[in-house]
Amino acid sequence: MLRWETHQVHSYHLNDKRQYLLYLTDYGKEIYNDLVENANREVGKMIQEISNRNLTKLINSMRTIESIFTKDTSQSDVVI
């Protein structure tokens, strides 16, 4: 599993507790930023017509999925 934090990649496996820090080159940061921008734009297009009620349901569903993968049982309320 990978987790991105300001151009650092924390790499770890659920069954293996070893962790690795990977750093991006300037070119890698450009590519990463372009990918994030494009992904955010596409998600924005996908959700622009969804009602606030359904957005709340979507976000809660996504949190449930994430909690299953991270084995985190705490979920906070969604405010839109």
PDB file of N, CA and C in Angstrom:
ATOM      1  N   MET A   1       0.855  -1.171   0.000  1.00  0.00           N
ATOM      2  CA  MET A   1       0.000   0.000   0.000  1.00  0.00           C
ATOM      3  C   MET A   1       0.900   1.233   0.000  1.00  0.00           C
ATOM      4  N   LEU A   2       0.489   2.239  -0.754  1.00  0.00           N
ATOM      5  CA  LEU A   2       1.255   3.482  -0.838  1.00  0.00           C
ATOM      6  C   LEU A   2       0.427   4.617  -0.274  1.00  0.00           C
ATOM      7  N   ARG A   3       1.094   5.522   0.420  1.00  0.00           N
ATOM      8  CA  ARG A   3       0.429   6.714   0.930  1.00  0.00           C
ATOM      9  C   ARG A   3       1.293   7.910   0.565  1.00  0.00           C
ATOM     10  N   TRP A   4       0.694   8.881  -0.137  1.00  0.00           N
ATOM     11  CA  TRP A   4       1.436  10.051  -0.596  1.00  0.00           C
ATOM     12  C   TRP A   4       1.307  11.183   0.395  1.00  0.00           C
ATOM     13  N   GLU A   5       2.422  11.797   0.719  1.00  0.00           N
ATOM     14  CA  GLU A   5       2.432  12.974   1.580  1.00  0.00           C
ATOM     15  C   GLU A   5       3.455  13.955   1.040  1.00  0.00           C
ATOM     16  N   THR A   6       3.003  15.009   0.445  1.00  0.00           N
ATOM     17  CA  THR A   6       3.843  16.081  -0.058  1.00  0.00           C
ATOM     18  C   THR A   6       5.107  15.552  -0.739  1.00  0.00           C
ATOM     19  N   HIS A   7       4.894  14.759  -1.754  1.00  0.00           N
ATOM     20  CA  HIS A   7       5.962  14.243  -2.606  1.00  0.00           C
ATOM     21  C   HIS A   7       6.867  13.232  -1.916  1.00  0.00           C
ATOM     22  N   GLN A   8       6.421  12.689  -0.805  1.00  0.00           N
ATOM     23  CA  GLN A   8       7.106  11.553  -0.206  1.00  0.00           C
ATOM     24  C   GLN A   8       6.154  10.373  -0.301  1.00  0.00           C
ATOM     25  N   VAL A   9       6.677   9.222  -0.587  1.00  0.00           N
ATOM     26  CA  VAL A   9       5.840   8.036  -0.657  1.00  0.00           C
ATOM     27  C   VAL A   9       6.193   7.145   0.514  1.00  0.00           C
ATOM     28  N   HIS A  10       5.206   6.854   1.324  1.00  0.00           N
ATOM     29  CA  HIS A  10       5.377   5.901   2.410  1.00  0.00           C
ATOM     30  C   HIS A  10       4.879   4.567   1.873  1.00  0.00           C
ATOM     31  N   SER A  11       5.759   3.620   1.724  1.00  0.00           N
ATOM     32  CA  SER A  11       5.395   2.337   1.165  1.00  0.00           C
ATOM     33  C   SER A  11       5.403   1.292   2.268  1.00  0.00           C
ATOM     34  N   TYR A  12       4.302   0.551   2.363  1.00  0.00           N
ATOM     35  CA  TYR A  12       4.241  -0.517   3.343  1.00  0.00           C
ATOM     36  C   TYR A  12       3.218  -1.546   2.902  1.00  0.00           C
ATOM     37  N   HIS A  13       3.296  -2.722   3.459  1.00  0.00           N
ATOM     38  CA  HIS A  13       2.362  -3.798   3.150  1.00  0.00           C
ATOM     39  C   HIS A  13       1.610  -4.123   4.429  1.00  0.00           C
ATOM     40  N   LEU A  14       0.337  -4.465   4.288  1.00  0.00           N
ATOM     41  CA  LEU A  14      -0.495  -4.722   5.461  1.00  0.00           C
ATOM     42  C   LEU A  14       0.066  -5.830   6.351  1.00  0.00           C
ATOM     43  N   ASN A  15       0.723  -6.828   5.771  1.00  0.00           N
ATOM     44  CA  ASN A  15       1.260  -7.942   6.555  1.00  0.00           C
ATOM     45  C   ASN A  15       2.737  -7.780   6.879  1.00  0.00           C
ATOM     46  N   ASP A  16       3.339  -6.731   6.381  1.00  0.00           N
ATOM     47  CA  ASP A  16       4.773  -6.502   6.567  1.00  0.00           C
ATOM     48  C   ASP A  16       4.946  -5.104   7.131  1.00  0.00           C
ATOM     49  N   LYS A  17       5.478  -4.982   8.307  1.00  0.00           N
ATOM     50  CA  LYS A  17       5.545  -3.687   8.994  1.00  0.00           C
ATOM     51  C   LYS A  17       6.741  -2.825   8.570  1.00  0.00           C
ATOM     52  N   ARG A  18       7.572  -3.328   7.657  1.00  0.00           N
ATOM     53  CA  ARG A  18       8.683  -2.505   7.193  1.00  0.00           C
ATOM     54  C   ARG A  18       8.139  -1.338   6.387  1.00  0.00           C
ATOM     55  N   GLN A  19       8.794  -0.195   6.496  1.00  0.00           N
ATOM     56  CA  GLN A  19       8.367   0.996   5.774  1.00  0.00           C
ATOM     57  C   GLN A  19       9.546   1.565   4.994  1.00  0.00           C
ATOM     58  N   TYR A  20       9.225   2.180   3.867  1.00  0.00           N
ATOM     59  CA  TYR A  20      10.239   2.794   3.021  1.00  0.00           C
ATOM     60  C   TYR A  20       9.797   4.204   2.681  1.00  0.00           C
ATOM     61  N   LEU A  21      10.699   5.140   2.735  1.00  0.00           N
ATOM     62  CA  LEU A  21      10.415   6.497   2.282  1.00  0.00           C
ATOM     63  C   LEU A  21      11.050   6.675   0.911  1.00  0.00           C
ATOM     64  N   LEU A  22      10.239   7.049  -0.050  1.00  0.00           N
ATOM     65  CA  LEU A  22      10.720   7.315  -1.397  1.00  0.00           C
ATOM     66  C   LEU A  22      10.516   8.792  -1.685  1.00  0.00           C
ATOM     67  N   TYR A  23      11.466   9.409  -2.331  1.00  0.00           N
ATOM     68  CA  TYR A  23      11.370  10.825  -2.658  1.00  0.00           C
ATOM     69  C   TYR A  23      11.337  10.990  -4.165  1.00  0.00           C
ATOM     70  N   LEU A  24      10.584  11.966  -4.633  1.00  0.00           N
ATOM     71  CA  LEU A  24      10.464  12.216  -6.062  1.00  0.00           C
ATOM     72  C   LEU A  24      11.461  13.268  -6.525  1.00  0.00           C
ATOM     73  N   THR A  25      11.938  13.101  -7.756  1.00  0.00           N
ATOM     74  CA  THR A  25      12.763  14.130  -8.386  1.00  0.00           C
ATOM     75  C   THR A  25      11.852  15.301  -8.752  1.00  0.00           C
ATOM     76  N   ASP A  26      12.446  16.413  -9.174  1.00  0.00           N
ATOM     77  CA  ASP A  26      11.638  17.553  -9.603  1.00  0.00           C
ATOM     78  C   ASP A  26      10.715  17.155 -10.754  1.00  0.00           C
ATOM     79  N   TYR A  27      11.234  16.373 -11.693  1.00  0.00           N
ATOM     80  CA  TYR A  27      10.400  15.902 -12.807  1.00  0.00           C
ATOM     81  C   TYR A  27       9.282  14.997 -12.291  1.00  0.00           C
ATOM     82  N   GLY A  28       9.604  14.134 -11.350  1.00  0.00           N
ATOM     83  CA  GLY A  28       8.598  13.261 -10.751  1.00  0.00           C
ATOM     84  C   GLY A  28       7.515  14.059 -10.046  1.00  0.00           C
ATOM     85  N   LYS A  29       7.896  15.154  -9.384  1.00  0.00           N
ATOM     86  CA  LYS A  29       6.925  16.024  -8.717  1.00  0.00           C
ATOM     87  C   LYS A  29       5.992  16.672  -9.737  1.00  0.00           C
ATOM     88  N   GLU A  30       6.547  17.086 -10.884  1.00  0.00           N
ATOM     89  CA  GLU A  30       5.721  17.671 -11.952  1.00  0.00           C
ATOM     90  C   GLU A  30       4.692  16.653 -12.444  1.00  0.00           C
ATOM     91  N   ILE A  31       5.150  15.450 -12.710  1.00  0.00           N
ATOM     92  CA  ILE A  31       4.259  14.391 -13.184  1.00  0.00           C
ATOM     93  C   ILE A  31       3.196  14.099 -12.130  1.00  0.00           C
ATOM     94  N   TYR A  32       3.606  13.989 -10.885  1.00  0.00           N
ATOM     95  CA  TYR A  32       2.676  13.719  -9.788  1.00  0.00           C
ATOM     96  C   TYR A  32       1.630  14.832  -9.689  1.00  0.00           C
ATOM     97  N   ASN A  33       2.068  16.077  -9.734  1.00  0.00           N
ATOM     98  CA  ASN A  33       1.132  17.201  -9.642  1.00  0.00           C
ATOM     99  C   ASN A  33       0.148  17.206 -10.805  1.00  0.00           C
ATOM    100  N   ASP A  34       0.633  16.886 -12.024  1.00  0.00           N
ATOM    101  CA  ASP A  34      -0.257  16.797 -13.180  1.00  0.00           C
ATOM    102  C   ASP A  34      -1.289  15.691 -12.991  1.00  0.00           C
ATOM    103  N   LEU A  35      -0.850  14.554 -12.473  1.00  0.00           N
ATOM    104  CA  LEU A  35      -1.777  13.444 -12.228  1.00  0.00           C
ATOM    105  C   LEU A  35      -2.842  13.827 -11.203  1.00  0.00           C
ATOM    106  N   VAL A  36      -2.426  14.497 -10.142  1.00  0.00           N
ATOM    107  CA  VAL A  36      -3.374  14.919  -9.102  1.00  0.00           C
ATOM    108  C   VAL A  36      -4.371  15.924  -9.669  1.00  0.00           C
ATOM    109  N   GLU A  37      -3.873  16.903 -10.421  1.00  0.00           N
ATOM    110  CA  GLU A  37      -4.763  17.899 -11.034  1.00  0.00           C
ATOM    111  C   GLU A  37      -5.776  17.247 -11.961  1.00  0.00           C
ATOM    112  N   ASN A  38      -5.312  16.349 -12.813  1.00  0.00           N
ATOM    113  CA  ASN A  38      -6.213  15.667 -13.745  1.00  0.00           C
ATOM    114  C   ASN A  38      -7.230  14.803 -13.008  1.00  0.00           C
ATOM    115  N   ALA A  39      -6.782  14.096 -11.987  1.00  0.00           N
ATOM    116  CA  ALA A  39      -7.697  13.255 -11.213  1.00  0.00           C
ATOM    117  C   ALA A  39      -8.746  14.113 -10.514  1.00  0.00           C
ATOM    118  N   ASN A  40      -8.328  15.218  -9.907  1.00  0.00           N
ATOM    119  CA  ASN A  40      -9.277  16.104  -9.229  1.00  0.00           C
ATOM    120  C   ASN A  40     -10.291  16.692 -10.212  1.00  0.00           C
ATOM    121  N   ARG A  41      -9.827  17.066 -11.389  1.00  0.00           N
ATOM    122  CA  ARG A  41     -10.719  17.622 -12.401  1.00  0.00           C
ATOM    123  C   ARG A  41     -11.755  16.582 -12.839  1.00  0.00           C
ATOM    124  N   GLU A  42     -11.310  15.358 -13.074  1.00  0.00           N
ATOM    125  CA  GLU A  42     -12.221  14.297 -13.512  1.00  0.00           C
ATOM    126  C   GLU A  42     -13.223  13.929 -12.423  1.00  0.00           C
ATOM    127  N   VAL A  43     -12.773  13.865 -11.189  1.00  0.00           N
ATOM    128  CA  VAL A  43     -13.704  13.588 -10.085  1.00  0.00           C
ATOM    129  C   VAL A  43     -14.717  14.719  -9.971  1.00  0.00           C
ATOM    130  N   GLY A  44     -14.271  15.950 -10.128  1.00  0.00           N
ATOM    131  CA  GLY A  44     -15.173  17.095 -10.095  1.00  0.00           C
ATOM    132  C   GLY A  44     -16.264  16.978 -11.142  1.00  0.00           C
ATOM    133  N   LYS A  45     -15.877  16.536 -12.346  1.00  0.00           N
ATOM    134  CA  LYS A  45     -16.865  16.338 -13.411  1.00  0.00           C
ATOM    135  C   LYS A  45     -17.865  15.247 -13.042  1.00  0.00           C
ATOM    136  N   MET A  46     -17.357  14.181 -12.428  1.00  0.00           N
ATOM    137  CA  MET A  46     -18.222  13.047 -12.099  1.00  0.00           C
ATOM    138  C   MET A  46     -19.243  13.396 -11.016  1.00  0.00           C
ATOM    139  N   ILE A  47     -18.876  14.265 -10.084  1.00  0.00           N
ATOM    140  CA  ILE A  47     -19.767  14.522  -8.952  1.00  0.00           C
ATOM    141  C   ILE A  47     -20.540  15.832  -9.057  1.00  0.00           C
ATOM    142  N   GLN A  48     -20.329  16.610 -10.104  1.00  0.00           N
ATOM    143  CA  GLN A  48     -20.949  17.940 -10.168  1.00  0.00           C
ATOM    144  C   GLN A  48     -22.471  17.909 -10.193  1.00  0.00           C
ATOM    145  N   GLU A  49     -23.067  16.857 -10.700  1.00  0.00           N
ATOM    146  CA  GLU A  49     -24.526  16.779 -10.776  1.00  0.00           C
ATOM    147  C   GLU A  49     -25.147  15.997  -9.614  1.00  0.00           C
ATOM    148  N   ILE A  50     -24.329  15.519  -8.692  1.00  0.00           N
ATOM    149  CA  ILE A  50     -24.839  14.718  -7.576  1.00  0.00           C
ATOM    150  C   ILE A  50     -25.339  15.650  -6.475  1.00  0.00           C
ATOM    151  N   SER A  51     -26.509  15.329  -5.921  1.00  0.00           N
ATOM    152  CA  SER A  51     -27.084  16.147  -4.848  1.00  0.00           C
ATOM    153  C   SER A  51     -26.224  16.058  -3.587  1.00  0.00           C
ATOM    154  N   ASN A  52     -26.365  17.038  -2.692  1.00  0.00           N
ATOM    155  CA  ASN A  52     -25.623  17.029  -1.430  1.00  0.00           C
ATOM    156  C   ASN A  52     -25.932  15.770  -0.626  1.00  0.00           C
ATOM    157  N   ARG A  53     -27.186  15.364  -0.642  1.00  0.00           N
ATOM    158  CA  ARG A  53     -27.569  14.154   0.095  1.00  0.00           C
ATOM    159  C   ARG A  53     -26.807  12.943  -0.437  1.00  0.00           C
ATOM    160  N   ASN A  54     -26.770  12.793  -1.759  1.00  0.00           N
ATOM    161  CA  ASN A  54     -26.057  11.658  -2.340  1.00  0.00           C
ATOM    162  C   ASN A  54     -24.546  11.799  -2.215  1.00  0.00           C
ATOM    163  N   LEU A  55     -24.028  13.025  -2.221  1.00  0.00           N
ATOM    164  CA  LEU A  55     -22.591  13.218  -1.976  1.00  0.00           C
ATOM    165  C   LEU A  55     -22.222  12.747  -0.581  1.00  0.00           C
ATOM    166  N   THR A  56     -23.076  13.062   0.384  1.00  0.00           N
ATOM    167  CA  THR A  56     -22.835  12.613   1.763  1.00  0.00           C
ATOM    168  C   THR A  56     -22.829  11.093   1.823  1.00  0.00           C
ATOM    169  N   LYS A  57     -23.783  10.458   1.144  1.00  0.00           N
ATOM    170  CA  LYS A  57     -23.824   8.997   1.112  1.00  0.00           C
ATOM    171  C   LYS A  57     -22.573   8.429   0.441  1.00  0.00           C
ATOM    172  N   LEU A  58     -22.150   9.069  -0.646  1.00  0.00           N
ATOM    173  CA  LEU A  58     -20.954   8.622  -1.363  1.00  0.00           C
ATOM    174  C   LEU A  58     -19.716   8.716  -0.477  1.00  0.00           C
ATOM    175  N   ILE A  59     -19.549   9.844   0.191  1.00  0.00           N
ATOM    176  CA  ILE A  59     -18.385  10.045   1.057  1.00  0.00           C
ATOM    177  C   ILE A  59     -18.386   9.038   2.203  1.00  0.00           C
ATOM    178  N   ASN A  60     -19.550   8.818   2.813  1.00  0.00           N
ATOM    179  CA  ASN A  60     -19.628   7.830   3.897  1.00  0.00           C
ATOM    180  C   ASN A  60     -19.301   6.431   3.392  1.00  0.00           C
ATOM    181  N   SER A  61     -19.744   6.107   2.199  1.00  0.00           N
ATOM    182  CA  SER A  61     -19.426   4.802   1.614  1.00  0.00           C
ATOM    183  C   SER A  61     -17.928   4.659   1.370  1.00  0.00           C
ATOM    184  N   MET A  62     -17.310   5.737   0.888  1.00  0.00           N
ATOM    185  CA  MET A  62     -15.865   5.710   0.644  1.00  0.00           C
ATOM    186  C   MET A  62     -15.097   5.556   1.954  1.00  0.00           C
ATOM    187  N   ARG A  63     -15.578   6.213   2.989  1.00  0.00           N
ATOM    188  CA  ARG A  63     -14.945   6.065   4.310  1.00  0.00           C
ATOM    189  C   ARG A  63     -15.080   4.643   4.826  1.00  0.00           C
ATOM    190  N   THR A  64     -16.236   4.031   4.585  1.00  0.00           N
ATOM    191  CA  THR A  64     -16.424   2.645   4.999  1.00  0.00           C
ATOM    192  C   THR A  64     -15.431   1.738   4.286  1.00  0.00           C
ATOM    193  N   ILE A  65     -15.287   1.922   2.985  1.00  0.00           N
ATOM    194  CA  ILE A  65     -14.324   1.121   2.218  1.00  0.00           C
ATOM    195  C   ILE A  65     -12.918   1.321   2.762  1.00  0.00           C
ATOM    196  N   GLU A  66     -12.534   2.571   2.993  1.00  0.00           N
ATOM    197  CA  GLU A  66     -11.197   2.845   3.519  1.00  0.00           C
ATOM    198  C   GLU A  66     -11.004   2.203   4.891  1.00  0.00           C
ATOM    199  N   SER A  67     -12.020   2.257   5.741  1.00  0.00           N
ATOM    200  CA  SER A  67     -11.888   1.681   7.085  1.00  0.00           C
ATOM    201  C   SER A  67     -11.731   0.163   7.020  1.00  0.00           C
ATOM    202  N   ILE A  68     -12.363  -0.468   6.030  1.00  0.00           N
ATOM    203  CA  ILE A  68     -12.208  -1.912   5.876  1.00  0.00           C
ATOM    204  C   ILE A  68     -10.760  -2.247   5.516  1.00  0.00           C
ATOM    205  N   PHE A  69     -10.175  -1.470   4.622  1.00  0.00           N
ATOM    206  CA  PHE A  69      -8.797  -1.730   4.216  1.00  0.00           C
ATOM    207  C   PHE A  69      -7.792  -1.352   5.294  1.00  0.00           C
ATOM    208  N   THR A  70      -8.092  -0.351   6.099  1.00  0.00           N
ATOM    209  CA  THR A  70      -7.150   0.076   7.136  1.00  0.00           C
ATOM    210  C   THR A  70      -7.499  -0.492   8.496  1.00  0.00           C
ATOM    211  N   LYS A  71      -8.608  -1.219   8.564  1.00  0.00           N
ATOM    212  CA  LYS A  71      -9.094  -1.803   9.815  1.00  0.00           C
ATOM    213  C   LYS A  71      -9.349  -0.735  10.863  1.00  0.00           C
ATOM    214  N   ASP A  72      -9.715   0.457  10.421  1.00  0.00           N
ATOM    215  CA  ASP A  72     -10.056   1.569  11.301  1.00  0.00           C
ATOM    216  C   ASP A  72     -11.567   1.608  11.444  1.00  0.00           C
ATOM    217  N   THR A  73     -12.058   1.517  12.666  1.00  0.00           N
ATOM    218  CA  THR A  73     -13.508   1.476  12.859  1.00  0.00           C
ATOM    219  C   THR A  73     -14.099   2.838  13.172  1.00  0.00           C
ATOM    220  N   SER A  74     -13.271   3.858  13.355  1.00  0.00           N
ATOM    221  CA  SER A  74     -13.807   5.179  13.664  1.00  0.00           C
ATOM    222  C   SER A  74     -14.143   5.907  12.372  1.00  0.00           C
ATOM    223  N   GLN A  75     -15.316   6.522  12.324  1.00  0.00           N
ATOM    224  CA  GLN A  75     -15.737   7.304  11.174  1.00  0.00           C
ATOM    225  C   GLN A  75     -16.342   8.608  11.695  1.00  0.00           C
ATOM    226  N   SER A  76     -15.939   9.715  11.094  1.00  0.00           N
ATOM    227  CA  SER A  76     -16.480  10.998  11.515  1.00  0.00           C
ATOM    228  C   SER A  76     -17.626  11.405  10.594  1.00  0.00           C
ATOM    229  N   ASP A  77     -18.440  12.347  11.053  1.00  0.00           N
ATOM    230  CA  ASP A  77     -19.559  12.845  10.262  1.00  0.00           C
ATOM    231  C   ASP A  77     -19.050  13.642   9.060  1.00  0.00           C
ATOM    232  N   VAL A  78     -19.860  13.668   8.024  1.00  0.00           N
ATOM    233  CA  VAL A  78     -19.536  14.401   6.800  1.00  0.00           C
ATOM    234  C   VAL A  78     -20.340  15.669   6.778  1.00  0.00           C
ATOM    235  N   VAL A  79     -19.682  16.792   6.481  1.00  0.00           N
ATOM    236  CA  VAL A  79     -20.351  18.066   6.334  1.00  0.00           C
ATOM    237  C   VAL A  79     -20.057  18.605   4.949  1.00  0.00           C
ATOM    238  N   ILE A  80     -21.103  18.921   4.213  1.00  0.00           N
ATOM    239  CA  ILE A  80     -20.916  19.483   2.862  1.00  0.00           C
ATOM    240  C   ILE A  80     -21.516  20.855   2.826  1.00  0.00           C
TER     241      ILE A  80
END
